PDB file of C-alpha atoms and ligand atoms in Angstrom:
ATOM      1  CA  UNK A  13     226.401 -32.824  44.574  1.00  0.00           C
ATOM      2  CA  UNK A  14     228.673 -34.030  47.158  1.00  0.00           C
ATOM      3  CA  UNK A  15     229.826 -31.514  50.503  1.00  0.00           C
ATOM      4  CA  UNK A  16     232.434 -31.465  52.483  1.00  0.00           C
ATOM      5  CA  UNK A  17     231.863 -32.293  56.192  1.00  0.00           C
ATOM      6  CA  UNK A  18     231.501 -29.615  58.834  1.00  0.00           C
ATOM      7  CA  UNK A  19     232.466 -30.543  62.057  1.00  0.00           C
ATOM      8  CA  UNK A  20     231.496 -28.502  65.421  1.00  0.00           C
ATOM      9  CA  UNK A  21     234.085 -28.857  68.110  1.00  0.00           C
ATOM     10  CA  UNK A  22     232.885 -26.532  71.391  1.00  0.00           C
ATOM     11  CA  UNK A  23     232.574 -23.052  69.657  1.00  0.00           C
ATOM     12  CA  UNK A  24     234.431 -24.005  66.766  1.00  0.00           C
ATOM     13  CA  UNK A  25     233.872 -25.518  63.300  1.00  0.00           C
ATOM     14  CA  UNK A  26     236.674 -27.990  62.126  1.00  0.00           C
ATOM     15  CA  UNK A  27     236.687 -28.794  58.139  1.00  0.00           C
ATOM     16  CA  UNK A  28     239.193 -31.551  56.986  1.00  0.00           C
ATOM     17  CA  UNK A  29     239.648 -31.042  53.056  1.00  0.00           C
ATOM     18  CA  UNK A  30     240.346 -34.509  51.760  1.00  0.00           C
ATOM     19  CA  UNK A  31     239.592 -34.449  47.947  1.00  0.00           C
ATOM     20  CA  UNK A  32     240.891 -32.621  45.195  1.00  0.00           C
ATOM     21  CA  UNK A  33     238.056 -30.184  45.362  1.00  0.00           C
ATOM     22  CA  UNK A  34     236.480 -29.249  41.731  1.00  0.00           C
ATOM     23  CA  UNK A  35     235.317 -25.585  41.678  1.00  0.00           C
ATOM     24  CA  UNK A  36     231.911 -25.899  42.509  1.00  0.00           C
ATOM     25  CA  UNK A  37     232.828 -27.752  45.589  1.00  0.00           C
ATOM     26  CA  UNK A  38     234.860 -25.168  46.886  1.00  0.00           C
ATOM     27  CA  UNK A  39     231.814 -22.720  46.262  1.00  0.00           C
ATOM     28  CA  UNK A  40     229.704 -24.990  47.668  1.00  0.00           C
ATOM     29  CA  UNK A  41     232.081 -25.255  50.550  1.00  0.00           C
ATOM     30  CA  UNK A  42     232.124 -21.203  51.219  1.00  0.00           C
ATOM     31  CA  UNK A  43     228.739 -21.024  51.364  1.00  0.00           C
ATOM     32  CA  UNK A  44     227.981 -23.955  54.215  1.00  0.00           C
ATOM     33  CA  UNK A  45     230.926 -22.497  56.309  1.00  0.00           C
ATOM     34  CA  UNK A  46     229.231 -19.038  56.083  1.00  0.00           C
ATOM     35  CA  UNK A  47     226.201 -20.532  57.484  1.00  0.00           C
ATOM     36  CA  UNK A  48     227.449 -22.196  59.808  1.00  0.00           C
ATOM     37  CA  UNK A  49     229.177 -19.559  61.407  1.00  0.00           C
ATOM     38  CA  UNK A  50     225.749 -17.873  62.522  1.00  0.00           C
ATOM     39  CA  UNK A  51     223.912 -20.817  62.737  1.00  0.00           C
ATOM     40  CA  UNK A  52     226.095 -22.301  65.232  1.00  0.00           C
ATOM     41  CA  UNK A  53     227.563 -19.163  66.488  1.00  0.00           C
ATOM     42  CA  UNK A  54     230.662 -20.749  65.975  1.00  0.00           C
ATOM     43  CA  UNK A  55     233.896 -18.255  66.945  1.00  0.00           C
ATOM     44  CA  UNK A  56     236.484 -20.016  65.100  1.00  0.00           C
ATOM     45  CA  UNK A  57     237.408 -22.456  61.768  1.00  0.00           C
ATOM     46  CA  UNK A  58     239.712 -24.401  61.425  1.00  0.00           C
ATOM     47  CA  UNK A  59     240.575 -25.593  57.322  1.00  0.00           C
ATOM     48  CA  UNK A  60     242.785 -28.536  57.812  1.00  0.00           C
ATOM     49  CA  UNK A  61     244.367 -28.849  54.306  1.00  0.00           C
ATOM     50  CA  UNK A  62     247.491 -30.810  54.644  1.00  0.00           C
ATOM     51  CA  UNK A  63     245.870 -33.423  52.411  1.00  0.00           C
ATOM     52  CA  UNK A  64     245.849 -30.945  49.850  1.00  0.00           C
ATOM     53  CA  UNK A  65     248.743 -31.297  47.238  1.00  0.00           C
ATOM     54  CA  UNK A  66     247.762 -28.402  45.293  1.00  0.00           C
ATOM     55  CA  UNK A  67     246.460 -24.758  46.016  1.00  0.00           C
ATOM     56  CA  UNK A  68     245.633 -22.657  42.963  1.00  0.00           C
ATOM     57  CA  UNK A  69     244.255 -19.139  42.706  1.00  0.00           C
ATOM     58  CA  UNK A  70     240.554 -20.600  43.003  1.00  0.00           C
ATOM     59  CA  UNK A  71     240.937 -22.380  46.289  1.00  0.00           C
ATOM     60  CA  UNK A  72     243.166 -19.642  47.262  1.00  0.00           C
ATOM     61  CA  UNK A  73     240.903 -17.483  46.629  1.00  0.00           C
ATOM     62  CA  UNK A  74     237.805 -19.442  48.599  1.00  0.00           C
ATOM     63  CA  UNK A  75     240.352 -19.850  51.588  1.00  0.00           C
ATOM     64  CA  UNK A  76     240.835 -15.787  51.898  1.00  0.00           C
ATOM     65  CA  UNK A  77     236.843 -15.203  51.212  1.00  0.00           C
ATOM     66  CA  UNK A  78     236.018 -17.942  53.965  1.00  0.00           C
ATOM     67  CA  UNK A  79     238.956 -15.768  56.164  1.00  0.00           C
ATOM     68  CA  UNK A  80     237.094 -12.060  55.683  1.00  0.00           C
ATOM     69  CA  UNK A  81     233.659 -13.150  55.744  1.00  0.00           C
ATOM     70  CA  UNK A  82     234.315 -15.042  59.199  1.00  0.00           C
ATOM     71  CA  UNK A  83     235.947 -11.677  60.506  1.00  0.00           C
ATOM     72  CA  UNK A  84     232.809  -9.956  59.680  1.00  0.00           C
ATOM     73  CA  UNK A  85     230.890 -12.939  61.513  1.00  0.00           C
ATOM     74  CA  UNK A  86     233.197 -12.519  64.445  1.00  0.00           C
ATOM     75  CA  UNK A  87     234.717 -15.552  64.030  1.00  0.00           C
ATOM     76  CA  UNK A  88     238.357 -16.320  63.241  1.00  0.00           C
ATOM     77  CA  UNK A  89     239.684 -18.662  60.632  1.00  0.00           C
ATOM     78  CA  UNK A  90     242.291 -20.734  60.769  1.00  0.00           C
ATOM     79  CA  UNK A  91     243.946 -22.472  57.996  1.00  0.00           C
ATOM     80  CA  UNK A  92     246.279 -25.790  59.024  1.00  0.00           C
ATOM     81  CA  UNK A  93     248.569 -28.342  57.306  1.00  0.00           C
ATOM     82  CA  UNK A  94     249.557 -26.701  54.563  1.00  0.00           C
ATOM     83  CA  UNK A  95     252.583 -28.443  53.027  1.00  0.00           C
ATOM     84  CA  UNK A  96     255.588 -26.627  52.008  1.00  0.00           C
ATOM     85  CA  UNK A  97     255.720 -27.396  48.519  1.00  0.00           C
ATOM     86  CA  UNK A  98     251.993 -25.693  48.364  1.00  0.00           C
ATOM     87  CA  UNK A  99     253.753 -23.157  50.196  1.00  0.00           C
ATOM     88  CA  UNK A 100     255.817 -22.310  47.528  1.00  0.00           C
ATOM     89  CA  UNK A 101     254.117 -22.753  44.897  1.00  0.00           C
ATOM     90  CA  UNK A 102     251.677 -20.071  46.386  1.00  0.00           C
ATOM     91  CA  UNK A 103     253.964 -17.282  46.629  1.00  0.00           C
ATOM     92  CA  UNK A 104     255.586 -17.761  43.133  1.00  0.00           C
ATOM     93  CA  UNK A 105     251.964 -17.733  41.810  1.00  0.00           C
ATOM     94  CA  UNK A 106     251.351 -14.542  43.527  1.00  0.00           C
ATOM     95  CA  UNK A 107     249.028 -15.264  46.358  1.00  0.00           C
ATOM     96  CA  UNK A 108     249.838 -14.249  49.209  1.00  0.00           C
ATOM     97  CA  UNK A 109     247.017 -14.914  51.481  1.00  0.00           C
ATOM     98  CA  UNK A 110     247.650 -12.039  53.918  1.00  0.00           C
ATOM     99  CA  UNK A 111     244.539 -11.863  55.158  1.00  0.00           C
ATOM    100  CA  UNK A 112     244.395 -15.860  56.441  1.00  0.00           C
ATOM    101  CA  UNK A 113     246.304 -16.937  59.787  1.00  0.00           C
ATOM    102  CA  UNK A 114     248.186 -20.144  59.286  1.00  0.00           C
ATOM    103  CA  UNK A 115     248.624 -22.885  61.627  1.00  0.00           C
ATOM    104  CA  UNK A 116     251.609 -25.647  61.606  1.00  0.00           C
ATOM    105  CA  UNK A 117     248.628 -28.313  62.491  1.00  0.00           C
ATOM    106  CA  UNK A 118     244.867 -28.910  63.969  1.00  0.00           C
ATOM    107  CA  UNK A 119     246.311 -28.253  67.945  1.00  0.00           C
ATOM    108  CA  UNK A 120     248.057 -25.330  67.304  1.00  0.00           C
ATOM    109  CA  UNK A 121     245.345 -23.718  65.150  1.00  0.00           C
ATOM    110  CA  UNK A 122     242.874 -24.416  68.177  1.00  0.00           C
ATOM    111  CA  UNK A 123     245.225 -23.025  70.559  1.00  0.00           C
ATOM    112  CA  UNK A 124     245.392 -19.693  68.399  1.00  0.00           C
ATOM    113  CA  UNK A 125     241.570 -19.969  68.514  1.00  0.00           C
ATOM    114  CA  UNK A 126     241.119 -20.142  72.539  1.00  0.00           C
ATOM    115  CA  UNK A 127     243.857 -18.029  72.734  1.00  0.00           C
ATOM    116  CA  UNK A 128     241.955 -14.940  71.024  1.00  0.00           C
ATOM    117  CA  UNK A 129     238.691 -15.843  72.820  1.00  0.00           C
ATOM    118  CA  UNK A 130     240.576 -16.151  76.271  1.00  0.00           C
ATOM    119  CA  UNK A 131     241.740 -12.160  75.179  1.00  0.00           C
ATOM    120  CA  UNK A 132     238.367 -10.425  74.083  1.00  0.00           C
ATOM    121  CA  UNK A 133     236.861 -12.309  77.243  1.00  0.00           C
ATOM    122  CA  UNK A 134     239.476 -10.440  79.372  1.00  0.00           C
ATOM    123  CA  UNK A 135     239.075  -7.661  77.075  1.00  0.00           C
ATOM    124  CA  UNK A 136     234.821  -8.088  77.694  1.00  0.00           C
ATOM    125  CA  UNK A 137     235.567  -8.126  81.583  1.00  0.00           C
ATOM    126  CA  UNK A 138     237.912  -4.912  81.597  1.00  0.00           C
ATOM    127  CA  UNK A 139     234.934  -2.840  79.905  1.00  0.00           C
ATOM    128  CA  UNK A 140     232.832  -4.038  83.057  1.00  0.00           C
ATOM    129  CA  UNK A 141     235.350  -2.396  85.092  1.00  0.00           C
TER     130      UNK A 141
ATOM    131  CA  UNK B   9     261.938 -32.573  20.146  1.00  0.00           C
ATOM    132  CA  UNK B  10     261.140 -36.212  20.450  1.00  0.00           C
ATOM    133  CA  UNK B  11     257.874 -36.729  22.389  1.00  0.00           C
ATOM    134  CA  UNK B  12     258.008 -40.256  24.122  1.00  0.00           C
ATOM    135  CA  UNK B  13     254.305 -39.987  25.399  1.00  0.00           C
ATOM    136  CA  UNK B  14     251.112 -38.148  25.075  1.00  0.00           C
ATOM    137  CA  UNK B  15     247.750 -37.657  25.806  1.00  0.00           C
ATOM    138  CA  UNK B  16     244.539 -35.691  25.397  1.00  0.00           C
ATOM    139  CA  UNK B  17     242.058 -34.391  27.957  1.00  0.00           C
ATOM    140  CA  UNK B  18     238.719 -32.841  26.888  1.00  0.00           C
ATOM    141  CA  UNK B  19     238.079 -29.785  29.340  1.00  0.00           C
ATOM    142  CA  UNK B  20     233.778 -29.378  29.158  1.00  0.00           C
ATOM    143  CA  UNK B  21     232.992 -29.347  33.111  1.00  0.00           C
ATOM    144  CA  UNK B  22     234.787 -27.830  35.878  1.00  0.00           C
ATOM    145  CA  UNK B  23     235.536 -32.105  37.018  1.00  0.00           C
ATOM    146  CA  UNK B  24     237.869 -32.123  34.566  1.00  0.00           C
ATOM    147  CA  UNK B  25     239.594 -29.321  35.645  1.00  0.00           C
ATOM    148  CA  UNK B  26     240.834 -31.976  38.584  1.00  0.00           C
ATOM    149  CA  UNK B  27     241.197 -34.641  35.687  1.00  0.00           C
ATOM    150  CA  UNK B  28     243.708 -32.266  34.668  1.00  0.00           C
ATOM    151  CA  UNK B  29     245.488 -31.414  37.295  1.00  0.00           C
ATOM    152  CA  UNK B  30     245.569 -35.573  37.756  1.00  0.00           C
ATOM    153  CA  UNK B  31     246.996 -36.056  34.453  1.00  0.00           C
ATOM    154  CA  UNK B  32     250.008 -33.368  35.117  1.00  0.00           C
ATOM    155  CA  UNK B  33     250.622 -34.697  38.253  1.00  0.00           C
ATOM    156  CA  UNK B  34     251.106 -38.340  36.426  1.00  0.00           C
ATOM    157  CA  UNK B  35     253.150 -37.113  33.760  1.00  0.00           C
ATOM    158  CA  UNK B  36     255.494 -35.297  36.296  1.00  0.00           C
ATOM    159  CA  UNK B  37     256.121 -37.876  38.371  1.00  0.00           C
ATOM    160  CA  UNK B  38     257.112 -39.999  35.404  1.00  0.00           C
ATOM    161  CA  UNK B  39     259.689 -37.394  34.458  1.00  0.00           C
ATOM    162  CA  UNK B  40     261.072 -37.324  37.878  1.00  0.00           C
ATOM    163  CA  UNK B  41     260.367 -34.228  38.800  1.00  0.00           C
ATOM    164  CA  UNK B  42     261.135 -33.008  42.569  1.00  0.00           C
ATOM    165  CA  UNK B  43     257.762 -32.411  44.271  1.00  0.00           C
ATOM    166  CA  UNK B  44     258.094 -28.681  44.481  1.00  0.00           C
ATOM    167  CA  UNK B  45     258.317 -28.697  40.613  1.00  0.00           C
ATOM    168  CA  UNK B  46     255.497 -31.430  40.173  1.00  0.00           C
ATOM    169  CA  UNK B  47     253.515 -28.930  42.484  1.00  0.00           C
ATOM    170  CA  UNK B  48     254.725 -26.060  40.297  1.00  0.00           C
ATOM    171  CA  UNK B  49     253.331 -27.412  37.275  1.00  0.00           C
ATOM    172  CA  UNK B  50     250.562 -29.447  38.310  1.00  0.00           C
ATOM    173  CA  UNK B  51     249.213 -25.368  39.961  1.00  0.00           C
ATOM    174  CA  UNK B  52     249.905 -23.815  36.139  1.00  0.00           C
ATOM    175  CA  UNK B  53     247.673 -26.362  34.476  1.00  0.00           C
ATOM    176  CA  UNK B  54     244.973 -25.893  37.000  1.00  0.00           C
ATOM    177  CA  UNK B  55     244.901 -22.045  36.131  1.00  0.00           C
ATOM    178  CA  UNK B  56     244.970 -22.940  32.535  1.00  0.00           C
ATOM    179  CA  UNK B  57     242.377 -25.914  32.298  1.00  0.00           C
ATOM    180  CA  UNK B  58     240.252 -23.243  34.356  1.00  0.00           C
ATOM    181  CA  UNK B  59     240.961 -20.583  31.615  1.00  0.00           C
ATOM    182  CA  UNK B  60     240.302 -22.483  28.866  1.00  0.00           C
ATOM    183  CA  UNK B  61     236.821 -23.981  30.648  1.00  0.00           C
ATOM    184  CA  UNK B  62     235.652 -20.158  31.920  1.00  0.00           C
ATOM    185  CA  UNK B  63     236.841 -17.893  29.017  1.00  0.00           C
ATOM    186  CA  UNK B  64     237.523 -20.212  26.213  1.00  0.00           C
ATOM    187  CA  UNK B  65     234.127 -21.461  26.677  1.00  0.00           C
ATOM    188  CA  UNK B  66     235.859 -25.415  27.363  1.00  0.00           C
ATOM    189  CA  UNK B  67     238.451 -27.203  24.991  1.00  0.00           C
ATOM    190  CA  UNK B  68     241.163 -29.873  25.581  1.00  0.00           C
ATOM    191  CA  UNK B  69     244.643 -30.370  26.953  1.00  0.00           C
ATOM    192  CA  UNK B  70     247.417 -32.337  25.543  1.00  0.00           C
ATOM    193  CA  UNK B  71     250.114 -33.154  27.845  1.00  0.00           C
ATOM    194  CA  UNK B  72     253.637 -34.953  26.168  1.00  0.00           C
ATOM    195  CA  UNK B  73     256.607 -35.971  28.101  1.00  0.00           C
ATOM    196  CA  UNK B  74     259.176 -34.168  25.783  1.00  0.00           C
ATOM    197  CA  UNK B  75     263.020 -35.121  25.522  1.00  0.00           C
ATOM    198  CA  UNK B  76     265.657 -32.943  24.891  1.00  0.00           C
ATOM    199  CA  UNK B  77     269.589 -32.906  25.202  1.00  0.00           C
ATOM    200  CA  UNK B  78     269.254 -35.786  27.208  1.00  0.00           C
ATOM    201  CA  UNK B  79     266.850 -33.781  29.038  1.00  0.00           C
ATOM    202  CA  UNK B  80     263.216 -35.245  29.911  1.00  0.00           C
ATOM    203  CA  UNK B  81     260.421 -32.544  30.452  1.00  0.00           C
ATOM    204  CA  UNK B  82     256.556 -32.467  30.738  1.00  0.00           C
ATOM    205  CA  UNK B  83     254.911 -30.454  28.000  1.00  0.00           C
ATOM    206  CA  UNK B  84     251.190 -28.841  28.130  1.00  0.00           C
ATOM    207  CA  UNK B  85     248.985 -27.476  25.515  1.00  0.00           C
ATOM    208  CA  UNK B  86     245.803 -26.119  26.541  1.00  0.00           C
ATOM    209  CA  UNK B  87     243.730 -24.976  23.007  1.00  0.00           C
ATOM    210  CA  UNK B  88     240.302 -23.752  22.610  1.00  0.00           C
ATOM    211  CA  UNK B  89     238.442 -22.389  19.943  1.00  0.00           C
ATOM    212  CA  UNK B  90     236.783 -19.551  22.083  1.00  0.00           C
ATOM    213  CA  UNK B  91     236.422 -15.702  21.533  1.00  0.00           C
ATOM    214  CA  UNK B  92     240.779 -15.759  21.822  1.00  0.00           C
ATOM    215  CA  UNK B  93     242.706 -12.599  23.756  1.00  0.00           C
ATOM    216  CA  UNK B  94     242.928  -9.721  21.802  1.00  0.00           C
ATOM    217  CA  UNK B  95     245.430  -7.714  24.067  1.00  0.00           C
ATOM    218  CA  UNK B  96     248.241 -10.666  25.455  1.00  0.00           C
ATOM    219  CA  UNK B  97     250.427  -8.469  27.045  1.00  0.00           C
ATOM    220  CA  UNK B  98     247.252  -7.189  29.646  1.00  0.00           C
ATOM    221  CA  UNK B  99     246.161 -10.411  29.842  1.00  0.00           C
ATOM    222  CA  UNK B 100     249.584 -11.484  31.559  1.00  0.00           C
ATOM    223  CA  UNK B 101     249.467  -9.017  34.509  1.00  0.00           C
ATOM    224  CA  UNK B 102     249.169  -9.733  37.198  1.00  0.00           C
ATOM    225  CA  UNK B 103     245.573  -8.083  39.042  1.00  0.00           C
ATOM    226  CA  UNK B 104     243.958  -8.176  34.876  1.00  0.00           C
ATOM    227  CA  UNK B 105     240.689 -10.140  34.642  1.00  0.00           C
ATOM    228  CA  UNK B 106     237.717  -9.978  32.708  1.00  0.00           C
ATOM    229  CA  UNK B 107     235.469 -11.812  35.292  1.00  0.00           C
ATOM    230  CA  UNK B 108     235.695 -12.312  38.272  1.00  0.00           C
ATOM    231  CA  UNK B 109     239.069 -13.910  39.440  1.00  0.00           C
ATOM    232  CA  UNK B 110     241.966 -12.394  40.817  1.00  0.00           C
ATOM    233  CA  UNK B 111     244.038 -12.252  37.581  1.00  0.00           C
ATOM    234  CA  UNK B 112     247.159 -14.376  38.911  1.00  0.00           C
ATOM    235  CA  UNK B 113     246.177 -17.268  36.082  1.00  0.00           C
ATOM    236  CA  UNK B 114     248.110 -16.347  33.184  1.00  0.00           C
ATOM    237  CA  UNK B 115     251.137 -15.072  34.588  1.00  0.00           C
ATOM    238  CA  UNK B 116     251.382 -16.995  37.250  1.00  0.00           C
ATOM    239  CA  UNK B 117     251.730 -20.175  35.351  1.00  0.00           C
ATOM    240  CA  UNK B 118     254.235 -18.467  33.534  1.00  0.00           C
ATOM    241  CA  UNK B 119     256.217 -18.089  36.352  1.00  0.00           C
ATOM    242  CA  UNK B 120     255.725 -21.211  37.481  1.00  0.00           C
ATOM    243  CA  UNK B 121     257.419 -23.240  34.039  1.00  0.00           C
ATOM    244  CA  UNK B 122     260.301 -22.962  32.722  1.00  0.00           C
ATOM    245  CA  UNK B 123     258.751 -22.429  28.891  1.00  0.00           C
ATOM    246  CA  UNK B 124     255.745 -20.478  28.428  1.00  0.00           C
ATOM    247  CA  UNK B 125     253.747 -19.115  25.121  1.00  0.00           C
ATOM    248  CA  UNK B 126     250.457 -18.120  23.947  1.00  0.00           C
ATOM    249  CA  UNK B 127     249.061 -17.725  20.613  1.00  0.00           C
ATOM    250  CA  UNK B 128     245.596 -16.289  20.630  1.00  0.00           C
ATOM    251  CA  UNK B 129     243.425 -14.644  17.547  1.00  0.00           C
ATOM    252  CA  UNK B 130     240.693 -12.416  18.546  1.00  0.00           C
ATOM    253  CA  UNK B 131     237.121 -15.059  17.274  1.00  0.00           C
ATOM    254  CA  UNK B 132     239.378 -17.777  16.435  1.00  0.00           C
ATOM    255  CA  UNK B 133     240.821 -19.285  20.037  1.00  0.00           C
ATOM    256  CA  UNK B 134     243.698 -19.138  22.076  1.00  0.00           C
ATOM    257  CA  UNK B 135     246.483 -21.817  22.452  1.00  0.00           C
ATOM    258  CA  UNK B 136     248.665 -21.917  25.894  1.00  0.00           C
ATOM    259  CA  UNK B 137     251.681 -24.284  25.760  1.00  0.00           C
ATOM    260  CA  UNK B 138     254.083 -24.479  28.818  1.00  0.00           C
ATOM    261  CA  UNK B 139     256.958 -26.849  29.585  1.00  0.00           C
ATOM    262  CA  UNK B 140     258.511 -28.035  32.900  1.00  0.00           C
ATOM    263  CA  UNK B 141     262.447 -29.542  32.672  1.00  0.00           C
ATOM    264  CA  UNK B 142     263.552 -32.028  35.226  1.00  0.00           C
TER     265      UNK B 142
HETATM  266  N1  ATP C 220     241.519 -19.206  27.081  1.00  0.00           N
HETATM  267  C1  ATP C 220     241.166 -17.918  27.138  1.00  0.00           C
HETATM  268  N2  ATP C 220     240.300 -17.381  26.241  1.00  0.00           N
HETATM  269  C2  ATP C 220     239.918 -16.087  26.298  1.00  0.00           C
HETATM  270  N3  ATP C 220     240.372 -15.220  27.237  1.00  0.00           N
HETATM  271  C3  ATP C 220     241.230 -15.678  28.159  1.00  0.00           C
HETATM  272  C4  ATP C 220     241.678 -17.039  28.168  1.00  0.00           C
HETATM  273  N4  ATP C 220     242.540 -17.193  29.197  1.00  0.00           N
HETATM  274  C5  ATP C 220     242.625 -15.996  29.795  1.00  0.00           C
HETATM  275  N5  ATP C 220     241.852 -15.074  29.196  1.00  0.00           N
HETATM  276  C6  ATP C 220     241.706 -13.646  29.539  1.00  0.00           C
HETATM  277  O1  ATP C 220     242.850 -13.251  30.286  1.00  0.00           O
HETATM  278  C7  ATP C 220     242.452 -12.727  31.558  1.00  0.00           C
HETATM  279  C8  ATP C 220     243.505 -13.032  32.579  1.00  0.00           C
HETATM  280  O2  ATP C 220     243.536 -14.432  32.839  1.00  0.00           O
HETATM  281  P1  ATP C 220     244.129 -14.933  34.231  1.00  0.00           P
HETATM  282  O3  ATP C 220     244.018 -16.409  34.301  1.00  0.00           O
HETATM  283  O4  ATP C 220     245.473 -14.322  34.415  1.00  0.00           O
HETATM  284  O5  ATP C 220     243.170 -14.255  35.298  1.00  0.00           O
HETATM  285  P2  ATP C 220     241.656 -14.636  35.673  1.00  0.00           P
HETATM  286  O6  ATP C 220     241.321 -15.978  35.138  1.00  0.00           O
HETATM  287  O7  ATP C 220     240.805 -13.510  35.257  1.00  0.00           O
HETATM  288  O8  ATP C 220     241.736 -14.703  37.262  1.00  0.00           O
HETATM  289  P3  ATP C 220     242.384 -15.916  38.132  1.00  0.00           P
HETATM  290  O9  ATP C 220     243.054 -16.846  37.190  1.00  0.00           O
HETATM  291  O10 ATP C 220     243.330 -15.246  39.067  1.00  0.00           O
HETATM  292  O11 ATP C 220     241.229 -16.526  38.842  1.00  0.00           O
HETATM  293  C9  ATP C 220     241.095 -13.328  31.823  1.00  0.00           C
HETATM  294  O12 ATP C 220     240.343 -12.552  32.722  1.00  0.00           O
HETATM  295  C10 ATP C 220     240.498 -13.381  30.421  1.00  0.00           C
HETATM  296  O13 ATP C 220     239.976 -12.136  30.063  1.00  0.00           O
HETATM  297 MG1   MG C 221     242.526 -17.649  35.359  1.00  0.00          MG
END
């Protein structure tokens, strides 16, 4: 069965969703990120899906699993791109995805990535104190 | 209601699940629909191809571009011939599932079309139709 990529940039894990993922794929998909996380002890992903033109309740749902289990891992996930109209159509369906920060595009969702590490370091170096 | 074109999916493998959602997306741009409403619709028949594969145990899909009152529409009928819903109205709500899903399927879709029915016999199948107007 085909994957979908997982690239490591510094202490992060970037994933590019390009194809209209079937089920399994998305499965598939949850499970490699999970690994991943620990095996690369990766603090951050980034889900780049502004190639996606359609969210439904399954890849909803995979995007808020991969979002909780990385919290548990320590590691915070960020999803980017999404386009408006997926927007939308997500709220109307009744998915709200509370528990999944959102990012206008790849930069930005990096930024919110350093930006929390930057804080628990500083947070790391007051409990020195 | 004249139909002016139609075809018919076979839903067996979660693949054609995204052969569906293809197909919609085809048959909505033909209509002219705006892209928030070709998303719209194109999201509803992934819930229900996904129904009809998990629950209904697989079936088919026929999608119609529909004309009415000078109005063009795309049309969707997802049947199956598997165990069928025997309570409807607690299949709609939202947070119900049997399995494991969230329970957004069913009346999501509904929210998401402008026409929206289901006919379902308890060991006989269930039939989902829903229709989105330009
Ligand atoms: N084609 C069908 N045949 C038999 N039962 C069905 C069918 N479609 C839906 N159901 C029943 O209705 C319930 C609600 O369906 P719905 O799509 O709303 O939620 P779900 O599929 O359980 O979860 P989600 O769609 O959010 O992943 C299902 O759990 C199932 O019991
Ligand atoms: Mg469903």
């Amino acid at each position: 069965m085909d994957r979908i990529p997982i690239l490591k940039f510094g202490n992060a894990l970037l994933v590019t969703i390009q194809v209209d993922m079937h089920d399994r794929l998305a499965t598939a998909l949850e499970e490699d990120l999970t690994s991943r996380i620990v095996s690369n002890n990766a603090r951050g992903v980034l889900i780049d899906i502004s190639a996606l033109e359609v969210v439904d309740s399954f890849i909803g749902r995979m995007l808020d699993n991969i979002a909780a289990v990385s919290r548990i891992l320590d590691a915070d996930t960020v999803v980017v791109g999404m386009r408006p109209a997926v927007a939308i159509t997500l709220v109307e369906l009744g998915l709200s995805l509370t528990g999944v920060k959102t990012a206008l595009n790849v930069e930005r969702g990096m930024a919110m990535i350093h930006d929390r590490l930057a804080g628990s370091e500083a947070d790391d170096a007051d409990d020195e104190d | 209601m004249p139909t002016t074109k139609t075809e018919r999916l076979g839903i067996r493998i979660s693949d054609d699940v995204v052969r569906v959602r293809q197909l919609t997306r085809t048959f909505a741009l033909e209509v002219g629909l705006g892209l928030v409403d070709q998303t719209k619709v194109v999201t509803a028949a992934s819930e229900l191809a996904r129904n009809t594969l998990d629950y209904g145990g697989g079936g088919d899909v026929t999608a119609e571009i529909v004309e009415q009152g000078g109005r063009r529409g795309v049309r969707l009928t997802f049947e199956d011939k598997g165990p069928g819903i025997a309570d409807i109205e607690q299949a709609l709500k939202d947070g119900f599932t049997s399995g494991k899903g969230m329970g957004l399927g069913l009346g999501g879709a509904k929210r998401l079309c402008n026409e929206f029915s289901i006919v379902s016999e308890p060991g006989l199948g269930t039939k989902v139709t829903i229709a989105r107007w330009k």
